Short mmCIF file of C-alpha atoms in Angstrom, two decimals:
data_model
loop_
_atom_site.label_atom_id
_atom_site.label_comp_id
_atom_site.label_asym_id
_atom_site.label_seq_id
_atom_site.Cartn_x
_atom_site.Cartn_y
_atom_site.Cartn_z
CA ASP X 18 -0.01 0.00 0.00
CA ALA X 19 1.15 3.51 -0.71
CA GLY X 20 0.77 4.39 3.01
CA ILE X 21 3.77 2.15 4.05
CA THR X 22 7.15 2.32 2.32
CA GLN X 23 10.05 0.14 3.06
CA SER X 24 13.58 0.79 1.95
CA PRO X 25 15.63 -0.68 0.57
CA ARG X 26 13.53 -3.25 -1.35
CA HIS X 27 16.60 -5.52 -1.90
CA LYS X 28 19.99 -5.61 -0.17
CA VAL X 29 23.02 -7.89 -0.08
CA THR X 30 25.43 -7.43 2.66
CA GLU X 31 28.50 -9.15 4.21
CA THR X 32 28.51 -11.07 7.37
CA GLY X 33 29.47 -8.93 10.36
CA THR X 34 28.34 -5.64 8.91
CA PRO X 35 25.55 -3.51 10.40
CA VAL X 36 22.42 -3.05 8.39
CA THR X 37 19.49 -0.69 8.84
CA LEU X 38 16.09 -1.14 7.25
CA ARG X 39 13.64 1.71 7.15
CA CYS X 40 9.83 1.69 7.34
CA HIS X 41 7.94 4.91 6.64
CA GLN X 42 4.26 5.37 6.95
CA THR X 43 1.95 8.22 6.10
CA GLU X 44 -1.14 6.82 7.96
CA ASN X 45 -0.30 8.39 11.38
CA HIS X 46 -0.72 4.98 13.00
CA ARG X 47 0.55 4.67 16.47
CA TYR X 48 1.59 0.99 16.37
CA MET X 49 4.30 -0.27 14.05
CA TYR X 50 5.81 -3.76 13.69
CA TRP X 51 8.79 -5.55 12.09
CA TYR X 52 8.37 -9.16 11.02
CA ARG X 53 10.57 -11.58 9.24
CA GLN X 54 9.23 -14.33 6.98
CA ASP X 55 11.11 -17.54 6.25
CA PRO X 56 10.07 -20.76 4.57
CA GLY X 57 8.58 -23.20 7.14
CA HIS X 58 8.22 -20.58 9.83
CA GLY X 59 5.67 -18.02 8.59
CA LEU X 60 5.65 -14.50 9.70
CA ARG X 61 7.50 -13.89 13.04
CA LEU X 62 7.49 -10.75 15.04
CA ILE X 63 10.92 -9.16 15.73
CA HIS X 64 10.06 -5.89 17.57
CA TYR X 65 7.18 -3.52 17.70
CA SER X 66 6.52 0.08 18.73
CA TYR X 67 3.49 1.63 20.46
CA GLY X 68 4.57 5.21 20.09
CA VAL X 69 7.51 7.39 19.58
CA LYS X 70 10.46 6.07 21.60
CA ASP X 71 8.32 3.28 22.94
CA THR X 72 9.41 -0.21 21.67
CA ASP X 73 9.22 -3.84 22.89
CA LYS X 74 10.63 -7.11 21.77
CA GLY X 75 8.80 -9.81 19.86
CA GLU X 76 9.43 -13.50 19.41
CA VAL X 77 12.71 -13.33 17.47
CA SER X 78 14.43 -10.10 18.67
CA ASP X 79 17.92 -11.41 19.28
CA GLY X 80 20.45 -9.72 17.09
CA TYR X 81 18.10 -6.90 16.14
CA SER X 82 17.37 -3.41 17.55
CA VAL X 83 14.80 -0.77 16.71
CA SER X 84 14.32 2.98 16.99
CA ARG X 85 11.40 5.20 16.58
CA SER X 86 12.16 8.91 16.78
CA LYS X 87 9.07 10.03 14.71
CA THR X 88 5.56 8.69 14.36
CA GLU X 89 6.16 8.00 10.61
CA ASP X 90 9.52 6.20 10.89
CA PHE X 91 10.44 2.80 12.35
CA LEU X 92 13.96 1.54 11.81
CA LEU X 93 15.22 -1.96 12.15
CA THR X 94 18.97 -2.51 12.68
CA LEU X 95 20.90 -5.74 12.49
CA GLU X 96 23.88 -5.01 14.73
CA SER X 97 26.18 -7.45 13.02
CA ALA X 98 24.55 -9.38 10.21
CA THR X 99 24.66 -13.17 10.09
CA SER X 100 23.68 -15.61 7.39
CA SER X 101 20.70 -16.73 9.63
CA GLN X 102 19.28 -13.22 9.13
CA THR X 103 18.87 -13.75 5.47
CA SER X 104 15.11 -13.24 5.10
CA VAL X 105 12.33 -11.15 3.87
CA TYR X 106 11.42 -8.38 6.22
CA PHE X 107 8.05 -6.86 6.50
CA CYS X 108 6.94 -3.75 8.33
CA ALA X 109 3.24 -3.40 9.38
CA THR X 110 1.09 -0.82 11.05
CA SER X 111 -2.14 -1.18 12.94
CA THR X 112 -5.07 0.97 14.02
CA VAL X 113 -8.23 0.39 16.01
CA GLN X 114 -11.48 2.03 15.04
CA GLY X 115 -14.35 0.93 17.23
CA ARG X 116 -14.68 -2.88 16.74
CA SER X 117 -12.61 -2.84 13.58
CA TYR X 118 -8.91 -3.47 13.72
CA GLY X 119 -6.75 -2.79 10.75
CA TYR X 120 -3.32 -4.30 10.17
CA THR X 121 -1.47 -3.41 6.87
CA PHE X 122 1.90 -4.62 5.61
CA GLY X 123 4.61 -2.79 3.56
CA SER X 124 5.97 -4.40 0.38
CA GLY X 125 8.88 -6.05 2.08
CA THR X 126 12.68 -5.94 2.08
CA ARG X 127 14.61 -8.98 0.73
CA LEU X 128 17.90 -9.15 2.70
CA THR X 129 20.65 -11.51 1.76
CA VAL X 130 23.65 -11.96 4.11
CA VAL X 131 26.72 -13.52 2.42
CA GLY L 28 0.35 -21.81 25.56
CA GLN L 29 -0.30 -20.24 22.17
CA ASN L 30 -0.30 -22.08 18.81
CA ILE L 31 -1.91 -21.88 15.43
CA ASP L 32 -2.11 -24.53 12.71
CA GLN L 33 -3.12 -24.66 9.11
CA PRO L 34 -2.41 -27.20 6.33
CA THR L 35 0.75 -26.66 4.43
CA GLU L 36 -0.46 -27.09 0.86
CA MET L 37 -3.70 -27.71 -1.00
CA THR L 38 -4.62 -28.13 -4.64
CA ALA L 39 -7.94 -27.43 -6.24
CA THR L 40 -9.45 -27.04 -9.82
CA GLU L 41 -10.48 -23.81 -11.45
CA GLY L 42 -14.14 -23.10 -10.90
CA ALA L 43 -14.27 -25.36 -7.79
CA ILE L 44 -14.72 -24.48 -4.06
CA VAL L 45 -11.96 -24.98 -1.59
CA GLN L 46 -12.02 -24.57 2.21
CA ILE L 47 -8.83 -23.77 4.08
CA ASN L 48 -8.97 -24.63 7.87
CA CYS L 49 -7.17 -22.99 10.69
CA THR L 50 -7.11 -24.08 14.36
CA TYR L 51 -5.70 -22.03 17.14
CA GLN L 52 -5.19 -21.94 20.92
CA THR L 53 -4.73 -18.73 22.88
CA SER L 54 -6.01 -16.67 25.79
CA GLY L 55 -7.15 -13.10 25.40
CA PHE L 56 -8.45 -13.80 21.94
CA ASN L 57 -9.64 -10.63 20.03
CA GLY L 58 -10.18 -11.99 16.54
CA LEU L 59 -8.98 -13.97 13.57
CA PHE L 60 -7.34 -12.56 10.41
CA TRP L 61 -6.97 -14.09 6.95
CA TYR L 62 -4.48 -12.75 4.50
CA GLN L 63 -3.59 -13.64 0.97
CA GLN L 64 0.07 -13.59 -0.23
CA HIS L 65 1.18 -14.02 -3.78
CA ALA L 66 4.73 -15.19 -4.28
CA GLY L 67 7.31 -12.42 -3.73
CA GLU L 68 4.59 -9.94 -2.53
CA ALA L 69 3.32 -8.61 0.82
CA PRO L 70 0.33 -10.14 2.60
CA THR L 71 -2.98 -8.40 1.77
CA PHE L 72 -6.01 -8.30 4.00
CA LEU L 73 -8.96 -10.58 3.31
CA SER L 74 -11.00 -10.68 6.50
CA TYR L 75 -11.05 -10.18 10.24
CA ASN L 76 -13.63 -12.20 12.33
CA VAL L 77 -14.48 -11.17 15.83
CA LEU L 78 -17.79 -12.93 16.31
CA ASP L 79 -18.86 -16.60 15.62
CA GLY L 80 -20.42 -17.23 12.29
CA LEU L 81 -19.83 -16.83 8.61
CA GLU L 82 -18.91 -13.57 6.92
CA GLU L 83 -19.15 -13.45 3.21
CA LYS L 84 -17.29 -10.99 0.80
CA GLY L 85 -17.95 -11.89 -2.76
CA ARG L 86 -16.15 -15.14 -3.71
CA PHE L 87 -14.43 -15.32 -0.26
CA SER L 88 -16.09 -16.23 3.03
CA SER L 89 -14.53 -16.65 6.46
CA PHE L 90 -15.95 -18.64 9.40
CA LEU L 91 -15.08 -18.49 13.12
CA SER L 92 -16.01 -20.68 16.09
CA ARG L 93 -14.39 -19.14 19.15
CA SER L 94 -15.47 -22.00 21.43
CA LYS L 95 -13.72 -24.53 19.14
CA GLY L 96 -10.67 -22.38 18.29
CA TYR L 97 -11.44 -22.88 14.71
CA SER L 98 -11.78 -20.83 11.57
CA TYR L 99 -11.97 -21.48 7.87
CA LEU L 100 -11.59 -19.48 4.62
CA LEU L 101 -13.89 -20.55 1.75
CA LEU L 102 -13.01 -19.70 -1.75
CA LYS L 103 -15.69 -20.19 -4.42
CA GLU L 104 -15.56 -20.16 -8.22
CA LEU L 105 -11.76 -20.57 -8.02
CA GLN L 106 -9.71 -18.70 -10.55
CA MET L 107 -6.05 -19.24 -11.54
CA LYS L 108 -5.13 -15.93 -9.84
CA ASP L 109 -6.22 -17.37 -6.52
CA SER L 110 -3.06 -19.43 -6.57
CA ALA L 111 -1.28 -17.99 -3.54
CA SER L 112 -0.49 -18.61 0.08
CA TYR L 113 -3.27 -17.95 2.67
CA LEU L 114 -2.29 -16.93 6.10
CA CYS L 115 -4.39 -17.10 9.22
CA ALA L 116 -3.43 -15.16 12.30
CA PHE L 117 -5.05 -14.68 15.64
CA HIS L 118 -5.18 -11.33 17.38
CA TYR L 119 -4.74 -11.41 21.18
CA GLY L 120 -3.97 -9.19 24.01
CA GLY L 121 -5.31 -5.66 24.79
CA SER L 122 -7.05 -3.27 22.47
CA GLN L 123 -4.12 -3.10 20.13
CA GLY L 124 -2.55 -6.42 20.98
CA ASN L 125 -0.44 -8.56 18.66
CA LEU L 126 -0.82 -11.14 16.04
CA ILE L 127 0.42 -14.81 15.90
CA PHE L 128 0.55 -16.16 12.33
CA GLY L 129 0.17 -19.68 10.99
CA LYS L 130 2.81 -20.84 8.60
CA GLY L 131 0.57 -20.37 5.64
CA THR L 132 -1.29 -22.64 3.29
CA LYS L 133 -0.06 -22.69 -0.26
CA LEU L 134 -2.99 -23.16 -2.65
CA SER L 135 -2.37 -24.18 -6.20
CA VAL L 136 -5.29 -23.87 -8.60
CA LYS L 137 -5.06 -26.08 -11.67
CA PRO L 138 -7.02 -25.74 -15.02
#
């Protein structure tokens, strides 16, 4: 969706290097999420944010850190990339409107660690 | 504990009907999502069921039974473009909460 932009779309990096992925949203949603998707595992939550400077760990947070200095931007950093972090990374945002709950994904970043 | 399960793969014929099942176990259940994901693309929203029963949206319907921890996605009049992975996810926790995803069901539609 045009409301969530991930960059870069593709990246190849070397083992041991730091990598930062960016998620930018224009929806003004309070909650933002980072997932990774791997064959046989489905989507797994890495970290999420419930507001500016408010973040928490998900299921697979080891080796990852996040930052949210503005409502619209949520950054995911791989401190020292490893081959096991080769994956497709999706950002998502969510909003609650009455009984309706919306959860939307960005287009994804395909990261290869060599 | 929390878990969610759906079949890994299914095959169906163009024009037919297919039902993809999803079972889950959790506390603090808010609702059940279904997403469609074509290869190499992002998941796109299909449905969100909060109450028991069947909800219909065109060719796609979704059913929920909270007491049984069970949901299904029903696809009618299958088209080749329906070949994709279908992800179920339960929404738990507070008003915002989080999602736990199944591993996805890869549906292949054959002529």
